Every structure is written in C-alpha cells, then in structure tokens.
PDB file of C-alpha atoms in Angstrom:
ATOM      1  CA  MET A1047      67.762 -28.094   7.274  1.00  0.00           C
ATOM      2  CA  SER A1048      70.328 -30.599   7.209  1.00  0.00           C
ATOM      3  CA  ASP A1049      69.716 -34.158   7.144  1.00  0.00           C
ATOM      4  CA  SER A1050      70.793 -34.578  10.838  1.00  0.00           C
ATOM      5  CA  GLN A1051      68.543 -31.648  11.828  1.00  0.00           C
ATOM      6  CA  ASN A1052      65.689 -33.562   9.985  1.00  0.00           C
ATOM      7  CA  LEU A1053      66.328 -36.684  11.952  1.00  0.00           C
ATOM      8  CA  SER A1054      66.854 -34.956  15.253  1.00  0.00           C
ATOM      9  CA  ALA A1055      63.323 -33.414  14.789  1.00  0.00           C
ATOM     10  CA  ALA A1056      61.477 -36.593  13.807  1.00  0.00           C
ATOM     11  CA  ASN A1057      62.587 -38.085  17.205  1.00  0.00           C
ATOM     12  CA  LEU A1058      61.718 -34.992  19.590  1.00  0.00           C
ATOM     13  CA  PRO A1059      60.019 -36.491  22.604  1.00  0.00           C
ATOM     14  CA  GLY A1060      56.252 -36.297  22.144  1.00  0.00           C
ATOM     15  CA  GLN A1061      56.303 -36.635  18.477  1.00  0.00           C
ATOM     16  CA  PRO A1062      55.032 -39.548  16.845  1.00  0.00           C
ATOM     17  CA  ALA A1063      57.255 -42.137  15.596  1.00  0.00           C
ATOM     18  CA  ALA A1064      58.178 -42.206  12.010  1.00  0.00           C
ATOM     19  CA  ASN A1065      57.736 -46.051  11.755  1.00  0.00           C
ATOM     20  CA  PRO A1066      55.460 -46.975  14.827  1.00  0.00           C
ATOM     21  CA  GLY A1067      55.906 -50.209  16.270  1.00  0.00           C
ATOM     22  CA  LEU A1068      53.117 -53.106  16.644  1.00  0.00           C
ATOM     23  CA  ARG A1069      52.231 -51.804  20.336  1.00  0.00           C
ATOM     24  CA  GLU A1070      51.925 -48.133  18.981  1.00  0.00           C
ATOM     25  CA  ARG A1071      49.518 -49.108  16.349  1.00  0.00           C
ATOM     26  CA  LEU A1072      47.448 -51.515  18.239  1.00  0.00           C
ATOM     27  CA  PHE A1073      47.594 -49.705  21.768  1.00  0.00           C
ATOM     28  CA  LEU A1074      48.061 -45.977  21.385  1.00  0.00           C
ATOM     29  CA  ARG A1075      46.119 -45.399  18.269  1.00  0.00           C
ATOM     30  CA  ASP A1076      42.438 -45.125  17.652  1.00  0.00           C
ATOM     31  CA  SER A1077      42.151 -46.747  14.393  1.00  0.00           C
ATOM     32  CA  TRP A1078      39.056 -49.275  13.929  1.00  0.00           C
ATOM     33  CA  ILE A1079      41.698 -52.151  14.184  1.00  0.00           C
ATOM     34  CA  ALA A1080      43.398 -51.048  17.075  1.00  0.00           C
ATOM     35  CA  VAL A1081      39.886 -50.408  18.972  1.00  0.00           C
ATOM     36  CA  THR A1082      38.831 -53.609  17.923  1.00  0.00           C
ATOM     37  CA  VAL A1083      42.154 -55.439  19.521  1.00  0.00           C
ATOM     38  CA  ARG A1084      41.785 -53.492  22.379  1.00  0.00           C
ATOM     39  CA  PHE A1085      38.145 -54.577  23.041  1.00  0.00           C
ATOM     40  CA  ILE A1086      38.926 -58.017  22.356  1.00  0.00           C
ATOM     41  CA  SER A1087      41.713 -57.898  24.639  1.00  0.00           C
ATOM     42  CA  TYR A1088      40.132 -56.586  27.593  1.00  0.00           C
ATOM     43  CA  VAL A1089      37.130 -58.710  27.137  1.00  0.00           C
ATOM     44  CA  ALA A1090      39.737 -61.861  26.996  1.00  0.00           C
ATOM     45  CA  LEU A1091      41.707 -60.739  30.139  1.00  0.00           C
ATOM     46  CA  MET A1092      38.388 -60.294  32.136  1.00  0.00           C
ATOM     47  CA  ALA A1093      37.208 -63.733  30.923  1.00  0.00           C
ATOM     48  CA  GLY A1094      40.421 -65.347  31.733  1.00  0.00           C
ATOM     49  CA  ILE A1095      40.818 -64.009  34.955  1.00  0.00           C
ATOM     50  CA  VAL A1096      37.102 -64.995  36.005  1.00  0.00           C
ATOM     51  CA  PHE A1097      37.863 -68.620  34.536  1.00  0.00           C
ATOM     52  CA  GLY A1098      40.916 -68.634  36.630  1.00  0.00           C
ATOM     53  CA  ILE A1099      39.604 -67.810  39.820  1.00  0.00           C
ATOM     54  CA  GLY A1100      36.361 -70.156  39.145  1.00  0.00           C
ATOM     55  CA  ARG A1101      39.020 -73.065  38.582  1.00  0.00           C
ATOM     56  CA  LEU A1102      41.010 -72.444  41.825  1.00  0.00           C
ATOM     57  CA  ALA A1103      37.455 -72.140  43.673  1.00  0.00           C
ATOM     58  CA  ARG A1104      36.645 -75.600  42.448  1.00  0.00           C
ATOM     59  CA  PHE A1105      39.337 -76.876  44.936  1.00  0.00           C
ATOM     60  CA  PHE A1106      37.400 -75.284  47.925  1.00  0.00           C
ATOM     61  CA  ARG A1107      33.926 -75.875  46.853  1.00  0.00           C
ATOM     62  CA  PRO A1108      32.104 -78.841  48.475  1.00  0.00           C
ATOM     63  CA  PRO A1109      30.665 -81.390  46.214  1.00  0.00           C
ATOM     64  CA  GLY A1110      27.177 -81.356  44.546  1.00  0.00           C
ATOM     65  CA  PRO A1111      25.276 -78.962  42.533  1.00  0.00           C
ATOM     66  CA  ALA A1112      25.734 -74.826  42.883  1.00  0.00           C
ATOM     67  CA  VAL A1113      23.111 -73.448  45.154  1.00  0.00           C
ATOM     68  CA  ILE A1114      22.561 -69.648  44.640  1.00  0.00           C
ATOM     69  CA  THR A1115      22.568 -68.129  47.984  1.00  0.00           C
ATOM     70  CA  PRO A1116      23.090 -64.600  48.988  1.00  0.00           C
ATOM     71  CA  THR A1117      26.642 -65.479  49.972  1.00  0.00           C
ATOM     72  CA  ARG A1118      27.469 -66.913  46.523  1.00  0.00           C
ATOM     73  CA  LEU A1119      25.863 -63.854  44.961  1.00  0.00           C
ATOM     74  CA  PHE A1120      28.176 -61.886  47.105  1.00  0.00           C
ATOM     75  CA  ILE A1121      31.256 -63.816  45.873  1.00  0.00           C
ATOM     76  CA  GLN A1122      30.499 -63.793  42.513  1.00  0.00           C
ATOM     77  CA  GLU A1123      29.940 -59.951  42.228  1.00  0.00           C
ATOM     78  CA  ALA A1124      33.084 -59.306  44.070  1.00  0.00           C
ATOM     79  CA  VAL A1125      34.874 -61.694  41.547  1.00  0.00           C
ATOM     80  CA  GLY A1126      33.534 -59.740  38.917  1.00  0.00           C
ATOM     81  CA  VAL A1127      34.746 -56.348  39.919  1.00  0.00           C
ATOM     82  CA  PHE A1128      38.151 -57.647  40.781  1.00  0.00           C
ATOM     83  CA  ALA A1129      38.197 -59.187  37.083  1.00  0.00           C
ATOM     84  CA  VAL A1130      36.916 -55.938  35.370  1.00  0.00           C
ATOM     85  CA  LEU A1131      39.299 -53.724  37.221  1.00  0.00           C
ATOM     86  CA  LEU A1132      42.362 -55.578  36.934  1.00  0.00           C
ATOM     87  CA  ALA A1133      42.030 -56.268  33.144  1.00  0.00           C
ATOM     88  CA  ALA A1134      41.486 -52.568  32.790  1.00  0.00           C
ATOM     89  CA  LEU A1135      44.663 -52.134  35.033  1.00  0.00           C
ATOM     90  CA  VAL A1136      46.667 -54.077  32.613  1.00  0.00           C
ATOM     91  CA  MET A1137      44.938 -52.485  29.490  1.00  0.00           C
ATOM     92  CA  SER A1138      46.177 -48.932  31.103  1.00  0.00           C
ATOM     93  CA  LEU A1139      49.762 -50.168  31.337  1.00  0.00           C
ATOM     94  CA  LEU A1140      49.625 -51.093  27.587  1.00  0.00           C
ATOM     95  CA  GLU A1141      48.129 -48.028  26.701  1.00  0.00           C
ATOM     96  CA  ARG A1142      50.053 -45.889  28.531  1.00  0.00           C
ATOM     97  CA  ARG A1143      47.248 -43.925  30.379  1.00  0.00           C
ATOM     98  CA  SER A1144      45.585 -43.654  33.843  1.00  0.00           C
ATOM     99  CA  ALA A1145      43.518 -46.675  34.714  1.00  0.00           C
ATOM    100  CA  GLY A1146      41.184 -43.654  35.864  1.00  0.00           C
ATOM    101  CA  ALA A1147      40.564 -42.514  32.506  1.00  0.00           C
ATOM    102  CA  TYR A1148      38.072 -45.168  32.059  1.00  0.00           C
ATOM    103  CA  GLY A1149      35.329 -43.717  34.293  1.00  0.00           C
ATOM    104  CA  LEU A1150      36.303 -44.472  37.882  1.00  0.00           C
ATOM    105  CA  PRO A1151      39.242 -42.257  38.900  1.00  0.00           C
ATOM    106  CA  ALA A1152      40.303 -43.191  42.216  1.00  0.00           C
ATOM    107  CA  ARG A1153      40.208 -39.928  43.596  1.00  0.00           C
ATOM    108  CA  SER A1154      36.596 -39.435  43.283  1.00  0.00           C
ATOM    109  CA  ALA A1155      35.953 -42.860  44.851  1.00  0.00           C
ATOM    110  CA  PHE A1156      32.644 -42.790  47.049  1.00  0.00           C
ATOM    111  CA  GLY A1157      32.589 -38.739  47.080  1.00  0.00           C
ATOM    112  CA  LYS A1158      30.074 -36.452  46.280  1.00  0.00           C
ATOM    113  CA  LEU A1159      29.101 -37.776  43.002  1.00  0.00           C
ATOM    114  CA  PHE A1160      28.549 -41.125  44.377  1.00  0.00           C
ATOM    115  CA  TRP A1161      26.210 -39.950  47.097  1.00  0.00           C
ATOM    116  CA  GLN A1162      24.349 -37.759  44.823  1.00  0.00           C
ATOM    117  CA  GLY A1163      23.651 -40.795  42.595  1.00  0.00           C
ATOM    118  CA  PHE A1164      22.843 -42.692  45.623  1.00  0.00           C
ATOM    119  CA  LEU A1165      20.163 -40.331  46.691  1.00  0.00           C
ATOM    120  CA  VAL A1166      18.670 -39.767  43.050  1.00  0.00           C
ATOM    121  CA  GLY A1167      18.239 -43.685  43.130  1.00  0.00           C
ATOM    122  CA  LEU A1168      16.294 -43.593  46.354  1.00  0.00           C
ATOM    123  CA  VAL A1169      14.170 -40.989  45.148  1.00  0.00           C
ATOM    124  CA  GLU A1170      13.389 -42.700  41.648  1.00  0.00           C
ATOM    125  CA  VAL A1171      12.714 -46.327  43.186  1.00  0.00           C
ATOM    126  CA  SER A1172      10.585 -44.411  45.791  1.00  0.00           C
ATOM    127  CA  ALA A1173       8.387 -42.301  43.164  1.00  0.00           C
ATOM    128  CA  LEU A1174       8.308 -45.463  40.801  1.00  0.00           C
ATOM    129  CA  ILE A1175       7.084 -47.590  43.816  1.00  0.00           C
ATOM    130  CA  ALA A1176       4.674 -44.521  44.867  1.00  0.00           C
ATOM    131  CA  LEU A1177       3.195 -44.273  41.309  1.00  0.00           C
ATOM    132  CA  ILE A1178       2.478 -48.160  41.144  1.00  0.00           C
ATOM    133  CA  ALA A1179       0.859 -47.765  44.461  1.00  0.00           C
ATOM    134  CA  ALA A1180      -1.170 -44.839  43.811  1.00  0.00           C
ATOM    135  CA  CYS A1181      -2.959 -47.132  41.040  1.00  0.00           C
ATOM    136  CA  GLY A1182      -3.566 -49.913  43.451  1.00  0.00           C
ATOM    137  CA  GLY A1183      -0.704 -52.019  42.337  1.00  0.00           C
ATOM    138  CA  TYR A1184       1.492 -52.152  45.211  1.00  0.00           C
ATOM    139  CA  SER A1185       1.163 -53.004  48.994  1.00  0.00           C
ATOM    140  CA  PHE A1186       4.239 -52.827  51.786  1.00  0.00           C
ATOM    141  CA  GLY A1187       2.805 -55.852  53.968  1.00  0.00           C
ATOM    142  CA  ALA A1188       3.945 -56.734  57.442  1.00  0.00           C
ATOM    143  CA  LEU A1189       7.505 -56.676  58.170  1.00  0.00           C
ATOM    144  CA  ALA A1190       9.542 -59.761  57.107  1.00  0.00           C
ATOM    145  CA  VAL A1191      12.737 -59.147  59.456  1.00  0.00           C
ATOM    146  CA  HIS A1192      13.489 -57.471  62.736  1.00  0.00           C
ATOM    147  CA  GLY A1193      15.811 -56.135  65.094  1.00  0.00           C
ATOM    148  CA  MET A1194      19.279 -57.147  64.423  1.00  0.00           C
ATOM    149  CA  GLU A1195      18.377 -59.469  61.522  1.00  0.00           C
ATOM    150  CA  LEU A1196      17.063 -56.313  60.002  1.00  0.00           C
ATOM    151  CA  ALA A1197      20.265 -54.475  60.284  1.00  0.00           C
ATOM    152  CA  ARG A1198      22.367 -57.377  58.795  1.00  0.00           C
ATOM    153  CA  TRP A1199      20.392 -57.861  55.997  1.00  0.00           C
ATOM    154  CA  ALA A1200      20.216 -53.751  55.398  1.00  0.00           C
ATOM    155  CA  VAL A1201      24.188 -53.879  55.723  1.00  0.00           C
ATOM    156  CA  PHE A1202      24.485 -57.013  53.415  1.00  0.00           C
ATOM    157  CA  TRP A1203      22.315 -55.960  50.616  1.00  0.00           C
ATOM    158  CA  THR A1204      23.592 -52.283  50.433  1.00  0.00           C
ATOM    159  CA  VAL A1205      27.630 -53.780  50.243  1.00  0.00           C
ATOM    160  CA  LEU A1206      26.039 -56.115  47.655  1.00  0.00           C
ATOM    161  CA  PHE A1207      24.601 -53.704  45.311  1.00  0.00           C
ATOM    162  CA  VAL A1208      27.364 -51.372  45.516  1.00  0.00           C
ATOM    163  CA  LEU A1209      29.321 -54.047  44.229  1.00  0.00           C
ATOM    164  CA  VAL A1210      26.745 -54.833  41.506  1.00  0.00           C
ATOM    165  CA  GLY A1211      26.746 -51.186  40.867  1.00  0.00           C
ATOM    166  CA  LEU A1212      30.767 -51.104  40.377  1.00  0.00           C
ATOM    167  CA  PHE A1213      30.638 -54.293  38.407  1.00  0.00           C
ATOM    168  CA  GLU A1214      27.985 -53.437  35.754  1.00  0.00           C
ATOM    169  CA  GLU A1215      28.693 -49.841  35.310  1.00  0.00           C
ATOM    170  CA  PHE A1216      32.499 -50.468  34.673  1.00  0.00           C
ATOM    171  CA  LEU A1217      31.703 -53.578  32.481  1.00  0.00           C
ATOM    172  CA  PHE A1218      29.193 -51.895  30.223  1.00  0.00           C
ATOM    173  CA  ARG A1219      30.161 -47.932  30.509  1.00  0.00           C
ATOM    174  CA  GLY A1220      33.747 -48.297  31.785  1.00  0.00           C
ATOM    175  CA  TYR A1221      36.730 -49.413  29.669  1.00  0.00           C
ATOM    176  CA  THR A1222      34.265 -50.813  27.077  1.00  0.00           C
ATOM    177  CA  GLN A1223      32.759 -47.231  26.582  1.00  0.00           C
ATOM    178  CA  TYR A1224      35.944 -45.702  26.759  1.00  0.00           C
ATOM    179  CA  THR A1225      37.565 -47.783  23.966  1.00  0.00           C
ATOM    180  CA  LEU A1226      34.252 -48.336  21.493  1.00  0.00           C
ATOM    181  CA  GLY A1227      33.782 -44.608  22.035  1.00  0.00           C
ATOM    182  CA  ALA A1228      37.106 -43.598  20.827  1.00  0.00           C
ATOM    183  CA  GLY A1229      36.367 -45.629  17.560  1.00  0.00           C
ATOM    184  CA  ILE A1230      32.961 -44.926  16.807  1.00  0.00           C
ATOM    185  CA  GLY A1231      31.750 -41.961  18.916  1.00  0.00           C
ATOM    186  CA  PHE A1232      30.514 -41.708  22.485  1.00  0.00           C
ATOM    187  CA  TRP A1233      26.716 -41.814  21.696  1.00  0.00           C
ATOM    188  CA  PRO A1234      26.844 -44.865  18.989  1.00  0.00           C
ATOM    189  CA  ALA A1235      29.184 -46.789  21.532  1.00  0.00           C
ATOM    190  CA  ALA A1236      26.732 -46.149  24.437  1.00  0.00           C
ATOM    191  CA  ILE A1237      23.590 -47.175  22.743  1.00  0.00           C
ATOM    192  CA  VAL A1238      25.343 -50.321  21.331  1.00  0.00           C
ATOM    193  CA  LEU A1239      26.238 -51.327  24.849  1.00  0.00           C
ATOM    194  CA  SER A1240      23.144 -50.314  26.309  1.00  0.00           C
ATOM    195  CA  VAL A1241      21.323 -52.824  23.979  1.00  0.00           C
ATOM    196  CA  LEU A1242      23.521 -55.393  25.120  1.00  0.00           C
ATOM    197  CA  PHE A1243      23.380 -54.357  28.834  1.00  0.00           C
ATOM    198  CA  GLY A1244      19.198 -55.077  28.150  1.00  0.00           C
ATOM    199  CA  ALA A1245      19.979 -58.192  26.254  1.00  0.00           C
ATOM    200  CA  VAL A1246      22.160 -59.794  29.118  1.00  0.00           C
ATOM    201  CA  HIS A1247      19.143 -59.197  31.447  1.00  0.00           C
ATOM    202  CA  LEU A1248      16.832 -61.459  29.712  1.00  0.00           C
ATOM    203  CA  ALA A1249      18.782 -64.397  31.031  1.00  0.00           C
ATOM    204  CA  ASN A1250      17.598 -63.651  34.655  1.00  0.00           C
ATOM    205  CA  PRO A1251      14.580 -65.831  35.567  1.00  0.00           C
ATOM    206  CA  GLY A1252      11.542 -63.663  35.500  1.00  0.00           C
ATOM    207  CA  GLU A1253      12.742 -61.154  33.032  1.00  0.00           C
ATOM    208  CA  GLY A1254      10.659 -60.001  30.096  1.00  0.00           C
ATOM    209  CA  TRP A1255      11.284 -57.852  26.801  1.00  0.00           C
ATOM    210  CA  VAL A1256       9.573 -54.923  28.237  1.00  0.00           C
ATOM    211  CA  GLY A1257      11.913 -54.980  31.544  1.00  0.00           C
ATOM    212  CA  ALA A1258      14.807 -55.389  29.199  1.00  0.00           C
ATOM    213  CA  LEU A1259      13.601 -52.452  26.969  1.00  0.00           C
ATOM    214  CA  SER A1260      13.580 -50.412  30.255  1.00  0.00           C
ATOM    215  CA  VAL A1261      17.167 -51.552  31.095  1.00  0.00           C
ATOM    216  CA  VAL A1262      18.369 -50.367  27.501  1.00  0.00           C
ATOM    217  CA  GLU A1263      16.728 -47.061  28.605  1.00  0.00           C
ATOM    218  CA  VAL A1264      18.147 -46.961  31.780  1.00  0.00           C
ATOM    219  CA  GLY A1265      21.591 -47.760  30.062  1.00  0.00           C
ATOM    220  CA  VAL A1266      21.542 -44.738  27.808  1.00  0.00           C
ATOM    221  CA  PHE A1267      20.555 -42.758  30.930  1.00  0.00           C
ATOM    222  CA  LEU A1268      23.632 -43.810  32.791  1.00  0.00           C
ATOM    223  CA  ALA A1269      25.745 -43.235  29.648  1.00  0.00           C
ATOM    224  CA  PHE A1270      24.198 -39.909  29.855  1.00  0.00           C
ATOM    225  CA  THR A1271      25.108 -39.260  33.504  1.00  0.00           C
ATOM    226  CA  LEU A1272      28.765 -40.267  32.382  1.00  0.00           C
ATOM    227  CA  TRP A1273      28.745 -37.717  29.767  1.00  0.00           C
ATOM    228  CA  ARG A1274      27.408 -34.776  31.926  1.00  0.00           C
ATOM    229  CA  THR A1275      29.558 -35.685  35.383  1.00  0.00           C
ATOM    230  CA  GLY A1276      32.710 -37.019  33.594  1.00  0.00           C
ATOM    231  CA  ASN A1277      32.934 -40.512  35.259  1.00  0.00           C
ATOM    232  CA  LEU A1278      30.893 -43.502  36.567  1.00  0.00           C
ATOM    233  CA  TRP A1279      30.750 -42.685  40.254  1.00  0.00           C
ATOM    234  CA  PHE A1280      27.331 -41.096  39.975  1.00  0.00           C
ATOM    235  CA  ALA A1281      25.919 -44.302  38.339  1.00  0.00           C
ATOM    236  CA  VAL A1282      27.422 -46.391  40.386  1.00  0.00           C
ATOM    237  CA  GLY A1283      25.745 -44.719  43.453  1.00  0.00           C
ATOM    238  CA  LEU A1284      22.267 -44.667  41.492  1.00  0.00           C
ATOM    239  CA  HIS A1285      22.540 -48.151  40.296  1.00  0.00           C
ATOM    240  CA  ALA A1286      23.212 -49.386  43.923  1.00  0.00           C
ATOM    241  CA  SER A1287      20.592 -47.748  45.680  1.00  0.00           C
ATOM    242  CA  PHE A1288      17.761 -48.493  42.870  1.00  0.00           C
ATOM    243  CA  ASP A1289      18.775 -52.036  43.259  1.00  0.00           C
ATOM    244  CA  LEU A1290      18.749 -52.134  47.006  1.00  0.00           C
ATOM    245  CA  GLY A1291      15.108 -50.064  46.976  1.00  0.00           C
ATOM    246  CA  GLU A1292      13.619 -52.720  44.738  1.00  0.00           C
ATOM    247  CA  THR A1293      15.262 -55.844  46.340  1.00  0.00           C
ATOM    248  CA  PHE A1294      15.191 -54.891  50.173  1.00  0.00           C
ATOM    249  CA  LEU A1295      13.500 -51.604  50.922  1.00  0.00           C
ATOM    250  CA  TYR A1296      10.401 -52.335  48.792  1.00  0.00           C
ATOM    251  CA  SER A1297      10.883 -56.127  48.588  1.00  0.00           C
ATOM    252  CA  VAL A1298       9.800 -56.591  45.093  1.00  0.00           C
ATOM    253  CA  PRO A1299      11.436 -58.444  42.158  1.00  0.00           C
ATOM    254  CA  ASN A1300      14.528 -56.915  40.896  1.00  0.00           C
ATOM    255  CA  SER A1301      15.101 -57.802  37.074  1.00  0.00           C
ATOM    256  CA  GLY A1302      13.059 -60.972  37.494  1.00  0.00           C
ATOM    257  CA  PHE A1303      15.324 -61.686  40.857  1.00  0.00           C
ATOM    258  CA  VAL A1304      13.320 -62.243  44.207  1.00  0.00           C
ATOM    259  CA  ALA A1305      15.850 -62.425  47.168  1.00  0.00           C
ATOM    260  CA  GLU A1306      15.648 -63.602  50.580  1.00  0.00           C
ATOM    261  CA  GLY A1307      16.361 -61.133  53.544  1.00  0.00           C
ATOM    262  CA  HIS A1308      13.830 -58.476  52.277  1.00  0.00           C
ATOM    263  CA  LEU A1309      12.229 -55.796  54.538  1.00  0.00           C
ATOM    264  CA  SER A1310       8.439 -56.712  54.171  1.00  0.00           C
ATOM    265  CA  ASN A1311       6.077 -59.007  52.974  1.00  0.00           C
ATOM    266  CA  ALA A1312       5.553 -56.770  50.202  1.00  0.00           C
ATOM    267  CA  ALA A1313       2.905 -57.765  47.117  1.00  0.00           C
ATOM    268  CA  LEU A1314       2.779 -56.266  43.562  1.00  0.00           C
ATOM    269  CA  HIS A1315      -1.208 -56.887  42.249  1.00  0.00           C
ATOM    270  CA  GLY A1316      -2.613 -55.778  39.056  1.00  0.00           C
ATOM    271  CA  PRO A1317      -2.159 -55.981  35.336  1.00  0.00           C
ATOM    272  CA  ARG A1318       1.700 -56.238  34.074  1.00  0.00           C
ATOM    273  CA  TRP A1319       1.843 -52.680  32.362  1.00  0.00           C
ATOM    274  CA  LEU A1320       1.537 -51.139  35.795  1.00  0.00           C
ATOM    275  CA  THR A1321       3.209 -53.686  38.157  1.00  0.00           C
ATOM    276  CA  GLY A1322       5.973 -55.033  35.872  1.00  0.00           C
ATOM    277  CA  GLY A1323       5.105 -58.857  36.712  1.00  0.00           C
ATOM    278  CA  THR A1324       7.477 -61.337  37.402  1.00  0.00           C
ATOM    279  CA  VAL A1325      10.319 -58.670  36.009  1.00  0.00           C
ATOM    280  CA  GLY A1326       9.296 -56.043  38.881  1.00  0.00           C
ATOM    281  CA  PRO A1327       8.784 -52.392  38.750  1.00  0.00           C
ATOM    282  CA  GLU A1328      11.311 -51.730  36.291  1.00  0.00           C
ATOM    283  CA  GLY A1329       8.985 -53.453  33.619  1.00  0.00           C
ATOM    284  CA  SER A1330       6.259 -51.084  34.512  1.00  0.00           C
ATOM    285  CA  VAL A1331       5.341 -48.159  32.120  1.00  0.00           C
ATOM    286  CA  PHE A1332       6.235 -46.000  35.138  1.00  0.00           C
ATOM    287  CA  SER A1333       9.643 -46.745  34.533  1.00  0.00           C
ATOM    288  CA  PHE A1334       9.918 -45.258  31.290  1.00  0.00           C
ATOM    289  CA  LEU A1335       8.305 -42.125  32.747  1.00  0.00           C
ATOM    290  CA  THR A1336      10.643 -41.896  35.778  1.00  0.00           C
ATOM    291  CA  ILE A1337      13.848 -42.518  33.640  1.00  0.00           C
ATOM    292  CA  ALA A1338      12.695 -39.688  31.324  1.00  0.00           C
ATOM    293  CA  VAL A1339      12.063 -37.314  34.226  1.00  0.00           C
ATOM    294  CA  LEU A1340      15.548 -38.290  35.351  1.00  0.00           C
ATOM    295  CA  PHE A1341      16.917 -37.277  32.206  1.00  0.00           C
ATOM    296  CA  TYR A1342      15.835 -33.765  32.607  1.00  0.00           C
ATOM    297  CA  ALA A1343      17.063 -33.399  36.019  1.00  0.00           C
ATOM    298  CA  VAL A1344      20.587 -34.577  35.359  1.00  0.00           C
ATOM    299  CA  HIS A1345      20.238 -32.272  32.028  1.00  0.00           C
ATOM    300  CA  LYS A1346      19.627 -29.315  34.372  1.00  0.00           C
ATOM    301  CA  LEU A1347      21.888 -30.345  37.359  1.00  0.00           C
ATOM    302  CA  TYR A1348      24.954 -31.165  35.438  1.00  0.00           C
ATOM    303  CA  PRO A1349      26.354 -28.814  32.839  1.00  0.00           C
ATOM    304  CA  VAL A1350      27.963 -30.106  29.696  1.00  0.00           C
ATOM    305  CA  LYS A1351      31.626 -30.711  30.354  1.00  0.00           C
ATOM    306  CA  LYS A1352      34.318 -30.728  27.531  1.00  0.00           C
ATOM    307  CA  HIS A1353      35.254 -33.601  25.645  1.00  0.00           C
ATOM    308  CA  SER A1354      37.589 -35.108  23.626  1.00  0.00           C
ATOM    309  CA  ALA A1355      36.830 -37.175  20.488  1.00  0.00           C
ATOM    310  CA  GLY A1356      33.622 -37.865  22.276  1.00  0.00           C
ATOM    311  CA  VAL A1357      35.199 -39.436  25.643  1.00  0.00           C
ATOM    312  CA  PRO A1358      34.670 -37.609  28.864  1.00  0.00           C
ATOM    313  CA  GLN A1359      37.862 -36.736  30.574  1.00  0.00           C
ATOM    314  CA  PRO A1360      38.195 -37.836  33.998  1.00  0.00           C
TER     315      PRO A1360
END
C-alpha cells in the first residue's frame, strides 16, 4: 500500500485519530484520567449552577435567617433538578453523546416504567408500615387535614417528591454512575455511590446509622433497577412514591424529616429496631426485609438486558 493510501486509511470517518487531541483523550475515552476529569467537571458544573442561582436569589430573598418551609424545599429541589440535568447536558455535548444516555431518556419520561416504579413504591411503603403496625408499632390516628386542604397537600407533596426522585436518582445513579461505571465497572461504581448516598443522609436531622445503612441498601437496589430496566424512570417513580407514602400518606418521619401538611396524626411507638425511631420506618429492621423482597421481585419481573462495558444502554 502506498503512503497516500496509508494516510487516507488513517483518516477514514469513524476511525480513531492517530494523534488524539486533548478533548478526545479527556472526553471521548474511558481511561482513569479521563473518567476522573469528567466526574470532577460534572460535579463542578453542577455546584457552579447551584451557587450561581443561590447568589442570584439573594437579591430577591427578604433579609433575615432562612426558614425551612415547604415552599423553600420545593424551590431547592427544583433548583437541584435543573442543576444536575443542565450539567449533564453540557457534558453530553463535550462527550458527543445523547443526554439520555445517562439514564433519563426523554422518550421514556413518565411512561410505563415510571408508573410501575410508582406503584411498587406505594406497595413497599404500605407493606413496611403494615409490618410495623402488626407488631404494635404504628397507629394511624385522626385525619390532620380535610377537604381542599387535603387535596392541596396531596398534590404538593406528590410533585415535590417527583422532583426529589429526579434529583437524587440522577445525582447518584445518573451521570455519576454512567461515568464512574465506565472507568471501574457498573457494580463497583454503584456500591461507591450508594455508600455516599447513605452518608449524605446522615446530615438529615434525626437520621441515624441504621437508617443510613438502610439507605445504602436502597441505593444498591435502585442501581439494580437501573441495571435491569436500562434507565432510571422506574427508580424515580419508586423513590417518589415511597417518600410520599412516608411523609404524607402514613405521616411518619422520612429520613429524620417530619413535614407539615401530612394526612393524619399518626404515631410510631415501640422499640427503635421496630419503628426506626426518629429516622422513620426506613430505619426499621423490616426495611431491610422489604428491600430484599423487592430485589427478588425486580429480578423476576425484569430480565437481564444487554450491556456495554458494564453500563446499561438507554
């Protein structure tokens, strides 16, 4: 083959460049350096977006100490969703791939998998509360809200927890899982991020080590749903409905957080191992049991999908 033919073959479309540039080495390959750079770049972008919005909000926020209200929680979650998705969109342009590759393909938004996950989450939290109640650890109490107030809070908490599901699932099992998984493998990445997921929950008022360990188990389980379904929509639906069940429907602490606008004057009573104490039912010993059952259910309901380099394809 002549030198000119060799030169032409080396530059065919779709062939890797003989001397890759900085962008290709850092954003189009999966070396440990490239994965680290992409991971840090994503976190920095996300943090920068949140910081920028926070600085802008200071011009519109009244002076005085910040008070955590339902409205403030809603705004915080909405900003979080915006930040994690916008940062991923920027990274997708640098990496020359669809933003849907990171686990939330738009064509599947709020489709069948989301509603299946939402139903499973309601079943799980109901089963968990039922087990605690059967052992004398939970009582529903009288209704705390009525009429239009009940409907208003139901809608508010449903929308808020969908935002929570989107934010937390994409933050811990979206871009970060996709990128870290490309470097060290899907399951090592899932375990690292699930431990981080549990550690972050320790910052919640009333949270404890047992509750955090339960959150780690939940994180691994939600990664398993990503592995089996191919995207995060099932996990988002389950996450949203479980939080809705704890906070509103059954009116118990949610990861140590007690909200206003709950359905009833419910009470948890009994030993901490049974009720979860200030953590809430996810700190109960029964939480580990219900998640184990869900592992088996998802294993049976969602067959193994094809994977590439340990990362599910959207």
